[in-house]
Amino acid sequence: MLDPSELFEYATTVPALGEPVLVQALDGFVDAGGATRLSREHLLATLEAEVIVTFDVDQLYDYRARRPEMIFATDHWESYRQPQLAIHALLDAQGTSFLLLSGPEPDFQWERFAAAIETIVQDLGVRLVIGLNSIPMGVPHTRPSTVIAHGSPLELVSDYSNWLGTVQVPASAGHVLEFRLAEAGLASMGFAVNVPHYLAHLDYPDAAVTLLDHVARAADLQLPSDALQEAGDTVRAGVDEQVAGSEEVAGVVRALEQQYDEIVAGRGNGLVADGMPLPTADELGAEFERYLSRQPGPGEEPKDS
């Protein structure tokens, strides 16, 4: 393997960090409801932050698979949105330092990338790495968001409920990173928030609030989430209105509520529907779109069903 330290460089000045937590919030893997993206964007927008580590994106990014955006203005190229993979140093509401890894999931050199992060973790005295994910699941939006917690050592997640058994899933760079850090004896964990599968294609701020709440608890940080909570209230009210307008969707939500309540009460076996086939996210999304298409615009008469 090529020297992992040649994959990144530190900023000229790195602030005193103590023993920080590193939150991993990469783009590119499953991000139902945009929860990982919303969490990352919220932290960077609301907390004091500075870039302390940058990665050589040219070695990690597939430009043809994920073409960056450019702006063409009349007769010239005005701007180029260059991908950036970086670690930011942030201060929480109490002034405690923590780190945030953001940017595109590497397309190449996952093992070298994981080795580079391990080097950084040791250089900066990171005490814990926490990864963020969000996945579509058969849960209703009318109940609190739940998370699947994983990590090593197991004591990190011993207080969390087990929503899934043993499953085979596609790998991500973030999951490989957690796996390699655990092999190296470094504390690492992750949270995957369960997003209602019929809302997976929408921005779902409630899921981002759940992720940040769990990070704050695990890392002993104070992370503001008021703006996300307000956005979540607005989204939930809109979804409630749409559900009320479709008996088919309302019936599915009621079935999901019953299943969720049975699992919480200890009578269910998992987050998989029992006894009835659930519509896919695309099918329910299409039903929402049909509902919206029937709604009148300003000054219009109600449309026929």
GROMACS .gro file of C-alpha atoms in nm:
model
  305
    1MET     CA    1   0.000   0.000   0.000
    2LEU     CA    2   0.120   0.350  -0.082
    3ASP     CA    3   0.198   0.573   0.215
    4PRO     CA    4  -0.144   0.681   0.354
    5SER     CA    5   0.002   1.008   0.482
    6GLU     CA    6   0.052   1.122   0.122
    7LEU     CA    7  -0.326   1.121   0.078
    8PHE     CA    8  -0.389   1.423   0.303
    9GLU     CA    9  -0.229   1.733   0.451
   10TYR     CA   10  -0.285   1.931   0.768
   11ALA     CA   11  -0.362   2.301   0.773
   12THR     CA   12  -0.073   2.531   0.860
   13THR     CA   13  -0.221   2.583   1.205
   14VAL     CA   14  -0.424   2.318   1.389
   15PRO     CA   15  -0.604   2.442   1.703
   16ALA     CA   16  -0.576   2.271   2.040
   17LEU     CA   17  -0.836   1.995   2.035
   18GLY     CA   18  -0.795   1.800   2.356
   19GLU     CA   19  -0.925   1.447   2.291
   20PRO     CA   20  -1.195   1.516   2.033
   21VAL     CA   21  -1.463   1.299   1.878
   22LEU     CA   22  -1.459   1.265   1.498
   23VAL     CA   23  -1.801   1.255   1.329
   24GLN     CA   24  -1.799   1.094   0.985
   25ALA     CA   25  -2.070   1.230   0.753
   26LEU     CA   26  -1.967   1.141   0.398
   27ASP     CA   27  -2.185   1.172   0.086
   28GLY     CA   28  -2.236   0.890  -0.159
   29PHE     CA   29  -2.395   0.603   0.034
   30VAL     CA   30  -2.764   0.552   0.115
   31ASP     CA   31  -2.896   0.874   0.270
   32ALA     CA   32  -3.270   0.826   0.316
   33GLY     CA   33  -3.444   1.153   0.388
   34GLY     CA   34  -3.113   1.333   0.338
   35ALA     CA   35  -3.055   1.291   0.711
   36THR     CA   36  -2.675   1.266   0.697
   37ARG     CA   37  -2.651   1.562   0.461
   38LEU     CA   38  -2.893   1.772   0.667
   39SER     CA   39  -2.701   1.692   0.987
   40ARG     CA   40  -2.368   1.786   0.830
   41GLU     CA   41  -2.496   2.106   0.670
   42HIS     CA   42  -2.664   2.210   0.994
   43LEU     CA   43  -2.348   2.165   1.201
   44LEU     CA   44  -2.134   2.359   0.954
   45ALA     CA   45  -2.393   2.638   0.927
   46THR     CA   46  -2.459   2.685   1.299
   47LEU     CA   47  -2.125   2.617   1.469
   48GLU     CA   48  -1.783   2.780   1.444
   49ALA     CA   49  -1.575   2.566   1.208
   50GLU     CA   50  -1.241   2.559   1.028
   51VAL     CA   51  -1.080   2.311   0.790
   52ILE     CA   52  -0.778   2.141   0.947
   53VAL     CA   53  -0.724   1.844   0.710
   54THR     CA   54  -0.773   1.824   0.334
   55PHE     CA   55  -0.754   1.511   0.119
   56ASP     CA   56  -0.617   1.475  -0.233
   57VAL     CA   57  -0.955   1.439  -0.405
   58ASP     CA   58  -0.795   1.366  -0.744
   59GLN     CA   59  -0.681   1.030  -0.607
   60LEU     CA   60  -1.017   0.938  -0.457
   61TYR     CA   61  -1.294   1.082  -0.675
   62ASP     CA   62  -1.450   0.947  -0.996
   63TYR     CA   63  -1.528   1.267  -1.186
   64ARG     CA   64  -1.713   1.091  -1.468
   65ALA     CA   65  -1.943   0.902  -1.231
   66ARG     CA   66  -2.025   1.212  -1.022
   67ARG     CA   67  -1.959   1.510  -1.244
   68PRO     CA   68  -1.905   1.832  -1.047
   69GLU     CA   69  -2.115   2.135  -1.140
   70MET     CA   70  -1.992   2.431  -1.343
   71ILE     CA   71  -2.159   2.761  -1.432
   72PHE     CA   72  -2.151   2.885  -1.791
   73ALA     CA   73  -2.224   3.257  -1.827
   74THR     CA   74  -2.298   3.371  -2.185
   75ASP     CA   75  -1.949   3.326  -2.329
   76HIS     CA   76  -1.724   3.187  -2.056
   77TRP     CA   77  -1.702   2.943  -1.768
   78GLU     CA   78  -1.774   3.143  -1.455
   79SER     CA   79  -1.720   2.890  -1.178
   80TYR     CA   80  -1.634   2.531  -1.097
   81ARG     CA   81  -1.762   2.354  -0.786
   82GLN     CA   82  -1.454   2.153  -0.701
   83PRO     CA   83  -1.517   1.850  -0.478
   84GLN     CA   84  -1.365   1.880  -0.131
   85LEU     CA   85  -1.304   1.601   0.115
   86ALA     CA   86  -1.195   1.751   0.445
   87ILE     CA   87  -1.198   1.736   0.822
   88HIS     CA   88  -1.336   2.041   1.001
   89ALA     CA   89  -1.270   2.141   1.361
   90LEU     CA   90  -1.587   2.268   1.527
   91LEU     CA   91  -1.690   2.398   1.867
   92ASP     CA   92  -2.017   2.283   2.022
   93ALA     CA   93  -2.252   2.510   2.219
   94GLN     CA   94  -2.028   2.480   2.527
   95GLY     CA   95  -1.703   2.543   2.338
   96THR     CA   96  -1.597   2.177   2.328
   97SER     CA   97  -1.394   2.083   2.022
   98PHE     CA   98  -1.496   1.801   1.790
   99LEU     CA   99  -1.418   1.706   1.431
  100LEU     CA  100  -1.638   1.653   1.125
  101LEU     CA  101  -1.532   1.452   0.820
  102SER     CA  102  -1.733   1.574   0.521
  103GLY     CA  103  -1.731   1.544   0.145
  104PRO     CA  104  -1.783   1.274  -0.116
  105GLU     CA  105  -1.736   0.911  -0.024
  106PRO     CA  106  -1.411   0.799  -0.193
  107ASP     CA  107  -1.464   0.604  -0.514
  108PHE     CA  108  -1.114   0.455  -0.499
  109GLN     CA  109  -0.848   0.344  -0.248
  110TRP     CA  110  -1.080   0.265   0.042
  111GLU     CA  111  -0.814   0.077   0.235
  112ARG     CA  112  -0.560   0.355   0.195
  113PHE     CA  113  -0.826   0.610   0.295
  114ALA     CA  114  -0.909   0.410   0.608
  115ALA     CA  115  -0.539   0.390   0.692
  116ALA     CA  116  -0.511   0.767   0.643
  117ILE     CA  117  -0.799   0.829   0.885
  118GLU     CA  118  -0.637   0.591   1.136
  119THR     CA  119  -0.317   0.799   1.113
  120ILE     CA  120  -0.512   1.122   1.167
  121VAL     CA  121  -0.703   0.970   1.461
  122GLN     CA  122  -0.376   0.880   1.629
  123ASP     CA  123  -0.203   1.210   1.541
  124LEU     CA  124  -0.487   1.423   1.680
  125GLY     CA  125  -0.569   1.209   1.983
  126VAL     CA  126  -0.923   1.131   1.867
  127ARG     CA  127  -1.101   0.928   2.137
  128LEU     CA  128  -1.400   0.811   1.933
  129VAL     CA  129  -1.516   0.804   1.570
  130ILE     CA  130  -1.892   0.816   1.502
  131GLY     CA  131  -2.037   0.749   1.157
  132LEU     CA  132  -2.375   0.875   1.035
  133ASN     CA  133  -2.615   0.695   0.801
  134SER     CA  134  -2.987   0.691   0.725
  135ILE     CA  135  -3.178   0.403   0.572
  136PRO     CA  136  -3.536   0.353   0.448
  137MET     CA  137  -3.732   0.127   0.679
  138GLY     CA  138  -4.090   0.016   0.743
  139VAL     CA  139  -4.161   0.271   1.015
  140PRO     CA  140  -4.431   0.541   1.035
  141HIS     CA  141  -4.361   0.914   1.044
  142THR     CA  142  -4.605   0.943   1.336
  143ARG     CA  143  -4.369   0.768   1.576
  144PRO     CA  144  -4.025   0.875   1.708
  145SER     CA  145  -3.734   0.801   1.475
  146THR     CA  146  -3.527   0.503   1.582
  147VAL     CA  147  -3.162   0.420   1.516
  148ILE     CA  148  -2.958   0.110   1.451
  149ALA     CA  149  -2.642   0.146   1.660
  150HIS     CA  150  -2.321  -0.048   1.595
  151GLY     CA  151  -1.966  -0.020   1.719
  152SER     CA  152  -1.660  -0.158   1.886
  153PRO     CA  153  -1.603  -0.215   2.172
  154LEU     CA  154  -1.958  -0.342   2.218
  155GLU     CA  155  -1.996  -0.144   2.541
  156LEU     CA  156  -2.041   0.163   2.322
  157VAL     CA  157  -2.378   0.037   2.200
  158SER     CA  158  -2.494  -0.188   2.483
  159ASP     CA  159  -2.773   0.054   2.580
  160TYR     CA  160  -2.936   0.056   2.235
  161SER     CA  161  -3.217  -0.168   2.109
  162ASN     CA  162  -3.141  -0.424   1.840
  163TRP     CA  163  -3.376  -0.359   1.549
  164LEU     CA  164  -3.209  -0.600   1.307
  165GLY     CA  165  -3.045  -0.940   1.320
  166THR     CA  166  -2.765  -1.057   1.091
  167VAL     CA  167  -2.795  -0.916   0.737
  168GLN     CA  168  -2.570  -0.882   0.434
  169VAL     CA  169  -2.549  -0.528   0.298
  170PRO     CA  170  -2.342  -0.340   0.039
  171ALA     CA  171  -2.026  -0.191   0.186
  172SER     CA  172  -1.953   0.179   0.214
  173ALA     CA  173  -1.624   0.357   0.276
  174GLY     CA  174  -1.759   0.472   0.612
  175HIS     CA  175  -1.845   0.119   0.720
  176VAL     CA  176  -1.507  -0.013   0.608
  177LEU     CA  177  -1.347   0.270   0.805
  178GLU     CA  178  -1.536   0.170   1.121
  179PHE     CA  179  -1.439  -0.195   1.066
  180ARG     CA  180  -1.068  -0.116   1.019
  181LEU     CA  181  -1.055   0.118   1.318
  182ALA     CA  182  -1.208  -0.154   1.534
  183GLU     CA  183  -0.947  -0.401   1.408
  184ALA     CA  184  -0.679  -0.151   1.512
  185GLY     CA  185  -0.826  -0.133   1.864
  186LEU     CA  186  -0.962   0.220   1.819
  187ALA     CA  187  -1.309   0.314   1.946
  188SER     CA  188  -1.554   0.353   1.659
  189MET     CA  189  -1.930   0.340   1.627
  190GLY     CA  190  -2.213   0.445   1.400
  191PHE     CA  191  -2.580   0.536   1.394
  192ALA     CA  192  -2.818   0.456   1.109
  193VAL     CA  193  -3.147   0.637   1.156
  194ASN     CA  194  -3.458   0.458   1.027
  195VAL     CA  195  -3.651   0.682   0.787
  196PRO     CA  196  -4.008   0.599   0.677
  197HIS     CA  197  -3.955   0.429   0.343
  198TYR     CA  198  -4.232   0.631   0.183
  199LEU     CA  199  -4.048   0.953   0.268
  200ALA     CA  200  -3.696   0.837   0.178
  201HIS     CA  201  -3.690   1.054  -0.136
  202LEU     CA  202  -3.773   1.373   0.057
  203ASP     CA  203  -3.569   1.583   0.299
  204TYR     CA  204  -3.674   1.454   0.641
  205PRO     CA  205  -3.533   1.682   0.914
  206ASP     CA  206  -3.672   1.471   1.201
  207ALA     CA  207  -3.421   1.199   1.111
  208ALA     CA  208  -3.135   1.450   1.119
  209VAL     CA  209  -3.246   1.567   1.464
  210THR     CA  210  -3.238   1.206   1.582
  211LEU     CA  211  -2.886   1.156   1.447
  212LEU     CA  212  -2.757   1.471   1.617
  213ASP     CA  213  -2.926   1.379   1.946
  214HIS     CA  214  -2.753   1.041   1.945
  215VAL     CA  215  -2.417   1.190   1.852
  216ALA     CA  216  -2.452   1.444   2.133
  217ARG     CA  217  -2.530   1.168   2.381
  218ALA     CA  218  -2.248   0.937   2.270
  219ALA     CA  219  -1.988   1.214   2.245
  220ASP     CA  220  -2.101   1.425   2.542
  221LEU     CA  221  -2.153   1.727   2.318
  222GLN     CA  222  -2.417   2.000   2.305
  223LEU     CA  223  -2.537   2.024   1.946
  224PRO     CA  224  -2.809   2.275   1.858
  225SER     CA  225  -3.099   2.144   1.652
  226ASP     CA  226  -3.374   2.408   1.684
  227ALA     CA  227  -3.375   2.497   1.314
  228LEU     CA  228  -3.396   2.131   1.215
  229GLN     CA  229  -3.678   2.073   1.463
  230GLU     CA  230  -3.877   2.362   1.317
  231ALA     CA  231  -3.820   2.229   0.964
  232GLY     CA  232  -3.928   1.885   1.084
  233ASP     CA  233  -4.254   2.024   1.223
  234THR     CA  234  -4.330   2.182   0.886
  235VAL     CA  235  -4.252   1.865   0.690
  236ARG     CA  236  -4.454   1.647   0.927
  237ALA     CA  237  -4.758   1.875   0.901
  238GLY     CA  238  -4.739   1.856   0.522
  239VAL     CA  239  -4.711   1.478   0.526
  240ASP     CA  240  -5.004   1.449   0.768
  241GLU     CA  241  -5.215   1.653   0.528
  242GLN     CA  242  -5.117   1.433   0.235
  243VAL     CA  243  -5.185   1.113   0.429
  244ALA     CA  244  -5.529   1.241   0.529
  245GLY     CA  245  -5.608   1.293   0.161
  246SER     CA  246  -5.543   0.931   0.059
  247GLU     CA  247  -5.713   0.637   0.230
  248GLU     CA  248  -5.464   0.398   0.068
  249VAL     CA  249  -5.164   0.575   0.219
  250ALA     CA  250  -5.344   0.629   0.551
  251GLY     CA  251  -5.409   0.255   0.571
  252VAL     CA  252  -5.043   0.175   0.519
  253VAL     CA  253  -4.941   0.427   0.784
  254ARG     CA  254  -5.186   0.270   1.031
  255ALA     CA  255  -5.038  -0.075   0.960
  256LEU     CA  256  -4.689   0.060   1.017
  257GLU     CA  257  -4.800   0.221   1.343
  258GLN     CA  258  -4.939  -0.111   1.467
  259GLN     CA  259  -4.621  -0.294   1.371
  260TYR     CA  260  -4.400  -0.028   1.534
  261ASP     CA  261  -4.604  -0.032   1.857
  262GLU     CA  262  -4.584  -0.412   1.876
  263ILE     CA  263  -4.207  -0.405   1.834
  264VAL     CA  264  -4.167  -0.138   2.102
  265ALA     CA  265  -4.392  -0.342   2.332
  266GLY     CA  266  -4.172  -0.646   2.273
  267ARG     CA  267  -4.430  -0.840   2.074
  268GLY     CA  268  -4.283  -0.793   1.727
  269ASN     CA  269  -3.984  -0.955   1.561
  270GLY     CA  270  -3.837  -0.665   1.366
  271LEU     CA  271  -3.890  -0.380   1.126
  272VAL     CA  272  -4.024  -0.603   0.850
  273ALA     CA  273  -4.395  -0.613   0.779
  274ASP     CA  274  -4.571  -0.930   0.895
  275GLY     CA  275  -4.876  -1.060   0.713
  276MET     CA  276  -4.915  -0.794   0.445
  277PRO     CA  277  -4.701  -0.676   0.154
  278LEU     CA  278  -4.606  -0.313   0.198
  279PRO     CA  279  -4.591  -0.084  -0.103
  280THR     CA  280  -4.242   0.021  -0.207
  281ALA     CA  281  -4.108   0.370  -0.151
  282ASP     CA  282  -4.161   0.441  -0.522
  283GLU     CA  283  -4.523   0.324  -0.507
  284LEU     CA  284  -4.605   0.537  -0.205
  285GLY     CA  285  -4.410   0.829  -0.350
  286ALA     CA  286  -4.620   0.800  -0.664
  287GLU     CA  287  -4.937   0.800  -0.453
  288PHE     CA  288  -4.824   1.122  -0.283
  289GLU     CA  289  -4.751   1.276  -0.623
  290ARG     CA  290  -5.099   1.178  -0.747
  291TYR     CA  291  -5.249   1.341  -0.440
  292LEU     CA  292  -5.050   1.659  -0.490
  293SER     CA  293  -5.139   1.674  -0.858
  294ARG     CA  294  -5.508   1.684  -0.762
  295GLN     CA  295  -5.466   1.980  -0.527
  296PRO     CA  296  -5.587   2.318  -0.658
  297GLY     CA  297  -5.348   2.602  -0.712
  298PRO     CA  298  -5.418   2.959  -0.596
  299GLY     CA  299  -5.762   3.063  -0.725
  300GLU     CA  300  -5.834   2.726  -0.885
  301GLU     CA  301  -6.129   2.496  -0.829
  302PRO     CA  302  -6.063   2.153  -0.674
  303LYS     CA  303  -5.958   1.897  -0.934
  304ASP     CA  304  -6.141   1.571  -0.997
  305SER     CA  305  -5.985   1.257  -0.846
   0.00000   0.00000   0.00000
